PDB file of C-alpha atoms and ligand atoms in Angstrom:
ATOM      1  CA  UNK A   1       0.868  20.807  -8.407  1.00  0.00           C
ATOM      2  CA  UNK A   2      -0.794  23.169  -6.006  1.00  0.00           C
ATOM      3  CA  UNK A   3       1.133  25.924  -4.376  1.00  0.00           C
ATOM      4  CA  UNK A   4       3.823  24.268  -2.267  1.00  0.00           C
ATOM      5  CA  UNK A   5       3.191  24.281   1.418  1.00  0.00           C
ATOM      6  CA  UNK A   6       6.230  24.970   3.512  1.00  0.00           C
ATOM      7  CA  UNK A   7       4.798  23.975   6.883  1.00  0.00           C
ATOM      8  CA  UNK A   8       6.281  20.502   6.887  1.00  0.00           C
ATOM      9  CA  UNK A   9       9.543  21.797   5.543  1.00  0.00           C
ATOM     10  CA  UNK A  10       9.828  24.586   8.093  1.00  0.00           C
ATOM     11  CA  UNK A  11       8.737  22.394  10.955  1.00  0.00           C
ATOM     12  CA  UNK A  12      11.222  19.729   9.943  1.00  0.00           C
ATOM     13  CA  UNK A  13      14.019  22.217   9.458  1.00  0.00           C
ATOM     14  CA  UNK A  14      13.446  24.056  12.693  1.00  0.00           C
ATOM     15  CA  UNK A  15      13.620  20.755  14.550  1.00  0.00           C
ATOM     16  CA  UNK A  16      16.777  19.921  12.618  1.00  0.00           C
ATOM     17  CA  UNK A  17      15.298  16.724  11.263  1.00  0.00           C
ATOM     18  CA  UNK A  18      15.675  17.440   7.592  1.00  0.00           C
ATOM     19  CA  UNK A  19      19.354  18.258   7.900  1.00  0.00           C
ATOM     20  CA  UNK A  20      20.432  14.957   9.383  1.00  0.00           C
ATOM     21  CA  UNK A  21      22.038  13.147   6.473  1.00  0.00           C
ATOM     22  CA  UNK A  22      20.997   9.679   7.588  1.00  0.00           C
ATOM     23  CA  UNK A  23      17.298  10.528   7.655  1.00  0.00           C
ATOM     24  CA  UNK A  24      17.212  13.116   4.892  1.00  0.00           C
ATOM     25  CA  UNK A  25      15.810  10.754   2.262  1.00  0.00           C
ATOM     26  CA  UNK A  26      13.243   9.503   4.766  1.00  0.00           C
ATOM     27  CA  UNK A  27      12.168  13.010   5.754  1.00  0.00           C
ATOM     28  CA  UNK A  28      11.797  14.108   2.152  1.00  0.00           C
ATOM     29  CA  UNK A  29       9.782  10.965   1.457  1.00  0.00           C
ATOM     30  CA  UNK A  30       7.510  11.612   4.475  1.00  0.00           C
ATOM     31  CA  UNK A  31       6.944  15.226   3.470  1.00  0.00           C
ATOM     32  CA  UNK A  32       5.940  14.344  -0.105  1.00  0.00           C
ATOM     33  CA  UNK A  33       3.875  11.390   1.110  1.00  0.00           C
ATOM     34  CA  UNK A  34       1.971  13.724   3.450  1.00  0.00           C
ATOM     35  CA  UNK A  35       1.289  16.166   0.634  1.00  0.00           C
ATOM     36  CA  UNK A  36      -0.007  13.403  -1.634  1.00  0.00           C
ATOM     37  CA  UNK A  37      -2.259  11.897   1.038  1.00  0.00           C
ATOM     38  CA  UNK A  38      -3.738  15.247   2.047  1.00  0.00           C
ATOM     39  CA  UNK A  39      -4.250  16.246  -1.607  1.00  0.00           C
ATOM     40  CA  UNK A  40      -1.907  19.198  -1.176  1.00  0.00           C
ATOM     41  CA  UNK A  41      -0.446  17.652  -4.294  1.00  0.00           C
ATOM     42  CA  UNK A  42      -3.652  17.077  -6.281  1.00  0.00           C
ATOM     43  CA  UNK A  43      -4.334  13.663  -7.836  1.00  0.00           C
ATOM     44  CA  UNK A  44      -3.175  13.570 -11.461  1.00  0.00           C
ATOM     45  CA  UNK A  45      -1.118  16.736 -11.181  1.00  0.00           C
ATOM     46  CA  UNK A  46       2.444  17.025 -12.396  1.00  0.00           C
ATOM     47  CA  UNK A  47       5.243  16.743  -9.872  1.00  0.00           C
ATOM     48  CA  UNK A  48       8.347  18.660 -10.824  1.00  0.00           C
ATOM     49  CA  UNK A  49      11.602  17.525  -9.274  1.00  0.00           C
ATOM     50  CA  UNK A  50      13.064  21.041  -9.550  1.00  0.00           C
ATOM     51  CA  UNK A  51      10.142  22.535  -7.604  1.00  0.00           C
ATOM     52  CA  UNK A  52      10.580  20.020  -4.816  1.00  0.00           C
ATOM     53  CA  UNK A  53      14.320  20.671  -4.775  1.00  0.00           C
ATOM     54  CA  UNK A  54      13.551  24.346  -4.160  1.00  0.00           C
ATOM     55  CA  UNK A  55      10.783  23.673  -1.665  1.00  0.00           C
ATOM     56  CA  UNK A  56      12.813  21.340   0.519  1.00  0.00           C
ATOM     57  CA  UNK A  57      16.172  22.921  -0.160  1.00  0.00           C
ATOM     58  CA  UNK A  58      17.802  19.572  -0.862  1.00  0.00           C
ATOM     59  CA  UNK A  59      19.559  17.999  -3.845  1.00  0.00           C
ATOM     60  CA  UNK A  60      17.856  16.000  -6.605  1.00  0.00           C
ATOM     61  CA  UNK A  61      18.945  12.646  -5.170  1.00  0.00           C
ATOM     62  CA  UNK A  62      16.610  12.370  -2.141  1.00  0.00           C
ATOM     63  CA  UNK A  63      13.726  13.774  -4.200  1.00  0.00           C
ATOM     64  CA  UNK A  64      14.208  11.181  -6.924  1.00  0.00           C
ATOM     65  CA  UNK A  65      14.610   8.461  -4.300  1.00  0.00           C
ATOM     66  CA  UNK A  66      11.374   9.491  -2.602  1.00  0.00           C
ATOM     67  CA  UNK A  67       9.468   9.668  -5.886  1.00  0.00           C
ATOM     68  CA  UNK A  68      10.756   6.232  -6.863  1.00  0.00           C
ATOM     69  CA  UNK A  69       9.544   4.816  -3.563  1.00  0.00           C
ATOM     70  CA  UNK A  70       6.163   6.521  -3.943  1.00  0.00           C
ATOM     71  CA  UNK A  71       5.903   5.096  -7.459  1.00  0.00           C
ATOM     72  CA  UNK A  72       6.321   1.618  -5.979  1.00  0.00           C
ATOM     73  CA  UNK A  73       3.501   2.416  -3.574  1.00  0.00           C
ATOM     74  CA  UNK A  74       1.163   3.451  -6.368  1.00  0.00           C
ATOM     75  CA  UNK A  75       0.963   7.096  -5.320  1.00  0.00           C
ATOM     76  CA  UNK A  76       3.152   8.471  -8.081  1.00  0.00           C
ATOM     77  CA  UNK A  77       3.184   7.576 -11.766  1.00  0.00           C
ATOM     78  CA  UNK A  78       6.222   8.039 -13.984  1.00  0.00           C
ATOM     79  CA  UNK A  79       5.541   8.695 -17.647  1.00  0.00           C
ATOM     80  CA  UNK A  80       8.103   8.613 -20.416  1.00  0.00           C
ATOM     81  CA  UNK A  81       9.183  12.142 -21.434  1.00  0.00           C
ATOM     82  CA  UNK A  82       6.663  13.787 -19.113  1.00  0.00           C
ATOM     83  CA  UNK A  83       8.087  12.746 -15.773  1.00  0.00           C
ATOM     84  CA  UNK A  84       6.297  12.297 -12.467  1.00  0.00           C
ATOM     85  CA  UNK A  85       2.602  12.809 -11.791  1.00  0.00           C
ATOM     86  CA  UNK A  86       0.514  12.174  -8.705  1.00  0.00           C
ATOM     87  CA  UNK A  87      -1.534   9.018  -9.309  1.00  0.00           C
ATOM     88  CA  UNK A  88      -5.008   9.924 -10.555  1.00  0.00           C
ATOM     89  CA  UNK A  89      -7.929   9.684  -8.152  1.00  0.00           C
ATOM     90  CA  UNK A  90      -9.553   6.259  -8.035  1.00  0.00           C
ATOM     91  CA  UNK A  91     -12.671   6.073 -10.244  1.00  0.00           C
ATOM     92  CA  UNK A  92     -16.119   5.170  -8.887  1.00  0.00           C
ATOM     93  CA  UNK A  93     -16.080   1.928 -10.830  1.00  0.00           C
ATOM     94  CA  UNK A  94     -12.671   0.962  -9.485  1.00  0.00           C
ATOM     95  CA  UNK A  95     -13.767   1.928  -5.988  1.00  0.00           C
ATOM     96  CA  UNK A  96     -16.791  -0.406  -6.227  1.00  0.00           C
ATOM     97  CA  UNK A  97     -14.600  -3.202  -7.532  1.00  0.00           C
ATOM     98  CA  UNK A  98     -12.084  -2.647  -4.772  1.00  0.00           C
ATOM     99  CA  UNK A  99     -14.693  -2.851  -2.023  1.00  0.00           C
ATOM    100  CA  UNK A 100     -16.269  -5.909  -3.617  1.00  0.00           C
ATOM    101  CA  UNK A 101     -12.830  -7.532  -3.543  1.00  0.00           C
ATOM    102  CA  UNK A 102     -12.197  -6.477   0.040  1.00  0.00           C
ATOM    103  CA  UNK A 103     -15.570  -7.785   1.185  1.00  0.00           C
ATOM    104  CA  UNK A 104     -14.878 -11.146  -0.447  1.00  0.00           C
ATOM    105  CA  UNK A 105     -11.414 -11.528   1.047  1.00  0.00           C
ATOM    106  CA  UNK A 106     -10.981  -9.623   4.297  1.00  0.00           C
ATOM    107  CA  UNK A 107     -13.879 -10.880   6.448  1.00  0.00           C
ATOM    108  CA  UNK A 108     -12.933 -14.460   5.569  1.00  0.00           C
ATOM    109  CA  UNK A 109      -9.279 -13.695   6.323  1.00  0.00           C
ATOM    110  CA  UNK A 110     -10.261 -12.204   9.680  1.00  0.00           C
ATOM    111  CA  UNK A 111     -12.204 -15.355  10.564  1.00  0.00           C
ATOM    112  CA  UNK A 112      -9.284 -17.526   9.525  1.00  0.00           C
ATOM    113  CA  UNK A 113      -6.745 -15.393  11.375  1.00  0.00           C
ATOM    114  CA  UNK A 114      -8.695 -15.750  14.617  1.00  0.00           C
ATOM    115  CA  UNK A 115      -7.573 -19.344  15.099  1.00  0.00           C
ATOM    116  CA  UNK A 116      -3.895 -18.446  14.662  1.00  0.00           C
ATOM    117  CA  UNK A 117      -3.796 -15.573  17.150  1.00  0.00           C
ATOM    118  CA  UNK A 118      -1.626 -16.147  20.181  1.00  0.00           C
ATOM    119  CA  UNK A 119      -0.844 -13.412  22.705  1.00  0.00           C
ATOM    120  CA  UNK A 120       2.118 -12.195  20.672  1.00  0.00           C
ATOM    121  CA  UNK A 121       0.143 -11.793  17.455  1.00  0.00           C
ATOM    122  CA  UNK A 122      -2.764 -10.197  19.241  1.00  0.00           C
ATOM    123  CA  UNK A 123      -0.319  -7.706  20.739  1.00  0.00           C
ATOM    124  CA  UNK A 124       0.983  -6.883  17.249  1.00  0.00           C
ATOM    125  CA  UNK A 125      -2.550  -6.069  16.092  1.00  0.00           C
ATOM    126  CA  UNK A 126      -3.351  -4.111  19.228  1.00  0.00           C
ATOM    127  CA  UNK A 127      -0.189  -2.090  18.763  1.00  0.00           C
ATOM    128  CA  UNK A 128      -1.016  -1.349  15.105  1.00  0.00           C
ATOM    129  CA  UNK A 129      -4.515  -0.211  16.076  1.00  0.00           C
ATOM    130  CA  UNK A 130      -3.185   1.705  19.064  1.00  0.00           C
ATOM    131  CA  UNK A 131      -0.767   3.758  16.971  1.00  0.00           C
ATOM    132  CA  UNK A 132      -3.739   5.030  14.958  1.00  0.00           C
ATOM    133  CA  UNK A 133      -5.519   6.191  18.076  1.00  0.00           C
ATOM    134  CA  UNK A 134      -2.588   8.248  19.319  1.00  0.00           C
ATOM    135  CA  UNK A 135      -2.802  11.803  18.102  1.00  0.00           C
ATOM    136  CA  UNK A 136       0.859  12.651  18.080  1.00  0.00           C
ATOM    137  CA  UNK A 137       2.247  15.657  16.233  1.00  0.00           C
ATOM    138  CA  UNK A 138       0.527  18.898  15.456  1.00  0.00           C
ATOM    139  CA  UNK A 139       0.606  18.576  11.701  1.00  0.00           C
ATOM    140  CA  UNK A 140      -2.857  17.378  10.724  1.00  0.00           C
ATOM    141  CA  UNK A 141      -1.726  16.229   7.296  1.00  0.00           C
ATOM    142  CA  UNK A 142       1.082  14.091   8.700  1.00  0.00           C
ATOM    143  CA  UNK A 143      -1.307  12.571  11.235  1.00  0.00           C
ATOM    144  CA  UNK A 144      -3.767  11.738   8.498  1.00  0.00           C
ATOM    145  CA  UNK A 145      -1.140  10.162   6.253  1.00  0.00           C
ATOM    146  CA  UNK A 146       0.228   8.185   9.199  1.00  0.00           C
ATOM    147  CA  UNK A 147      -3.266   6.914   9.921  1.00  0.00           C
ATOM    148  CA  UNK A 148      -3.580   5.684   6.335  1.00  0.00           C
ATOM    149  CA  UNK A 149      -0.276   3.874   6.601  1.00  0.00           C
ATOM    150  CA  UNK A 150      -1.106   2.300   9.972  1.00  0.00           C
ATOM    151  CA  UNK A 151      -4.509   1.201   8.691  1.00  0.00           C
ATOM    152  CA  UNK A 152      -2.724  -0.533   5.811  1.00  0.00           C
ATOM    153  CA  UNK A 153      -0.419  -2.278   8.304  1.00  0.00           C
ATOM    154  CA  UNK A 154      -3.305  -3.315  10.562  1.00  0.00           C
ATOM    155  CA  UNK A 155      -5.263  -4.882   7.697  1.00  0.00           C
ATOM    156  CA  UNK A 156      -2.155  -6.456   6.180  1.00  0.00           C
ATOM    157  CA  UNK A 157      -1.171  -8.070   9.486  1.00  0.00           C
ATOM    158  CA  UNK A 158      -4.594  -9.689   9.802  1.00  0.00           C
ATOM    159  CA  UNK A 159      -4.278 -11.164   6.303  1.00  0.00           C
ATOM    160  CA  UNK A 160      -0.714 -12.253   7.091  1.00  0.00           C
ATOM    161  CA  UNK A 161      -1.955 -14.133  10.144  1.00  0.00           C
ATOM    162  CA  UNK A 162      -4.617 -15.781   7.981  1.00  0.00           C
ATOM    163  CA  UNK A 163      -1.677 -17.418   6.204  1.00  0.00           C
ATOM    164  CA  UNK A 164      -2.649 -17.052   2.578  1.00  0.00           C
ATOM    165  CA  UNK A 165       0.137 -15.220   0.767  1.00  0.00           C
ATOM    166  CA  UNK A 166      -1.814 -15.010  -2.484  1.00  0.00           C
ATOM    167  CA  UNK A 167      -4.649 -13.142  -0.801  1.00  0.00           C
ATOM    168  CA  UNK A 168      -2.117 -10.937   0.914  1.00  0.00           C
ATOM    169  CA  UNK A 169      -0.297 -10.115  -2.330  1.00  0.00           C
ATOM    170  CA  UNK A 170      -3.584  -9.482  -4.128  1.00  0.00           C
ATOM    171  CA  UNK A 171      -4.702  -6.960  -1.530  1.00  0.00           C
ATOM    172  CA  UNK A 172      -1.285  -5.321  -1.193  1.00  0.00           C
ATOM    173  CA  UNK A 173      -1.067  -4.876  -4.919  1.00  0.00           C
ATOM    174  CA  UNK A 174      -4.148  -2.600  -4.845  1.00  0.00           C
ATOM    175  CA  UNK A 175      -2.490  -0.052  -2.536  1.00  0.00           C
ATOM    176  CA  UNK A 176      -6.003   0.206  -1.157  1.00  0.00           C
ATOM    177  CA  UNK A 177      -5.376   2.429   1.821  1.00  0.00           C
ATOM    178  CA  UNK A 178      -3.384   5.060  -0.005  1.00  0.00           C
ATOM    179  CA  UNK A 179      -6.077   5.361  -2.661  1.00  0.00           C
ATOM    180  CA  UNK A 180      -9.093   5.414  -0.387  1.00  0.00           C
ATOM    181  CA  UNK A 181      -7.625   7.868   2.102  1.00  0.00           C
ATOM    182  CA  UNK A 182      -6.922  10.289  -0.721  1.00  0.00           C
ATOM    183  CA  UNK A 183     -10.625  10.318  -1.586  1.00  0.00           C
ATOM    184  CA  UNK A 184     -11.539  12.336   1.437  1.00  0.00           C
ATOM    185  CA  UNK A 185      -9.392  14.311   3.797  1.00  0.00           C
ATOM    186  CA  UNK A 186     -11.651  14.383   6.813  1.00  0.00           C
ATOM    187  CA  UNK A 187     -11.349  13.460  10.471  1.00  0.00           C
ATOM    188  CA  UNK A 188     -14.552  11.403  10.266  1.00  0.00           C
ATOM    189  CA  UNK A 189     -12.710   8.957   8.014  1.00  0.00           C
ATOM    190  CA  UNK A 190     -10.276   8.191  10.804  1.00  0.00           C
ATOM    191  CA  UNK A 191     -12.332   8.578  13.981  1.00  0.00           C
ATOM    192  CA  UNK A 192     -15.124   6.154  13.168  1.00  0.00           C
ATOM    193  CA  UNK A 193     -12.643   3.574  11.954  1.00  0.00           C
ATOM    194  CA  UNK A 194     -11.032   3.464  15.405  1.00  0.00           C
ATOM    195  CA  UNK A 195     -14.180   2.090  17.063  1.00  0.00           C
ATOM    196  CA  UNK A 196     -14.578  -0.481  14.327  1.00  0.00           C
ATOM    197  CA  UNK A 197     -11.000  -1.627  14.782  1.00  0.00           C
ATOM    198  CA  UNK A 198     -11.713  -2.028  18.501  1.00  0.00           C
ATOM    199  CA  UNK A 199     -14.656  -4.283  17.646  1.00  0.00           C
ATOM    200  CA  UNK A 200     -12.427  -6.403  15.419  1.00  0.00           C
ATOM    201  CA  UNK A 201      -9.813  -6.663  18.172  1.00  0.00           C
ATOM    202  CA  UNK A 202     -12.459  -7.638  20.720  1.00  0.00           C
ATOM    203  CA  UNK A 203     -13.638 -10.482  18.485  1.00  0.00           C
ATOM    204  CA  UNK A 204     -10.032 -11.615  18.025  1.00  0.00           C
ATOM    205  CA  UNK A 205      -9.414 -11.488  21.765  1.00  0.00           C
ATOM    206  CA  UNK A 206     -12.551 -13.565  22.342  1.00  0.00           C
ATOM    207  CA  UNK A 207     -11.282 -16.120  19.813  1.00  0.00           C
ATOM    208  CA  UNK A 208     -14.599 -15.957  17.976  1.00  0.00           C
ATOM    209  CA  UNK A 209     -14.127 -16.389  14.194  1.00  0.00           C
ATOM    210  CA  UNK A 210     -17.768 -15.589  13.364  1.00  0.00           C
ATOM    211  CA  UNK A 211     -17.610 -12.345  15.321  1.00  0.00           C
ATOM    212  CA  UNK A 212     -14.283 -11.493  13.670  1.00  0.00           C
ATOM    213  CA  UNK A 213     -15.743 -12.025  10.225  1.00  0.00           C
ATOM    214  CA  UNK A 214     -18.768  -9.908  11.047  1.00  0.00           C
ATOM    215  CA  UNK A 215     -16.741  -7.091  12.632  1.00  0.00           C
ATOM    216  CA  UNK A 216     -14.458  -6.913   9.604  1.00  0.00           C
ATOM    217  CA  UNK A 217     -17.428  -6.909   7.239  1.00  0.00           C
ATOM    218  CA  UNK A 218     -19.085  -4.078   9.155  1.00  0.00           C
ATOM    219  CA  UNK A 219     -15.829  -2.091   9.141  1.00  0.00           C
ATOM    220  CA  UNK A 220     -15.328  -2.417   5.380  1.00  0.00           C
ATOM    221  CA  UNK A 221     -18.984  -1.641   4.610  1.00  0.00           C
ATOM    222  CA  UNK A 222     -18.854   1.425   6.848  1.00  0.00           C
ATOM    223  CA  UNK A 223     -15.567   2.514   5.291  1.00  0.00           C
ATOM    224  CA  UNK A 224     -17.196   2.300   1.859  1.00  0.00           C
ATOM    225  CA  UNK A 225     -20.203   4.296   3.030  1.00  0.00           C
ATOM    226  CA  UNK A 226     -18.018   6.976   4.605  1.00  0.00           C
ATOM    227  CA  UNK A 227     -16.102   7.477   1.371  1.00  0.00           C
ATOM    228  CA  UNK A 228     -18.966   7.277  -1.146  1.00  0.00           C
ATOM    229  CA  UNK A 229     -19.851  10.999  -0.797  1.00  0.00           C
ATOM    230  CA  UNK A 230     -16.461  11.732  -2.401  1.00  0.00           C
ATOM    231  CA  UNK A 231     -18.054  10.751  -5.730  1.00  0.00           C
ATOM    232  CA  UNK A 232     -21.113  12.975  -5.433  1.00  0.00           C
TER     233      UNK A 232
HETATM  234 ZN1   ZN B 301      -9.312  -0.231   9.004  1.00  0.00          ZN
END
């Protein structure tokens, strides 16, 4: 693991957040999640529970809880006798496979979802996209990790509304957004995506399945092209 960064910890402590018992586990989780997403904890590197205990000045329990949750999200790997490691960076081959899968499933799901969208569902998607656009908080790493999470929610909601649970499970199982956002920690990754999400929402609002399919395809292709330089 890289040298621990205390910014999140200090910021959280000074605001009193990390000391509230009811949100302690959540705060510890968020702090480690932010470090993993921003590569502060490098992909593949060892994560030592004792180091995190010292860094966050908390007991082992919330650290282990957070690492268990992150393991379920594919960001942390637990190995017998060795312990926890940050999940390795996605390989180029896996990346290509992932985008091939996304391009097969998500544009079609967007087209299908279009017919099911009432005002309530459209509002859910607009809210998910809107959260990404808001630049709340001064911690760049937390903002970036929140964007990744919201992007996952936005895309998942569309597939949910397309009403095919198998497609939804298949995509969720890839933990796509956590892996791709770790490839590149750059504001371009987030800013350009916002406009593309707007285009998808506009097609949904117009009730035009062909436009929805196209807008989703363009978004995924652009996302791929934005991230490809990470392999150069
Ligand atoms: Zn997106």
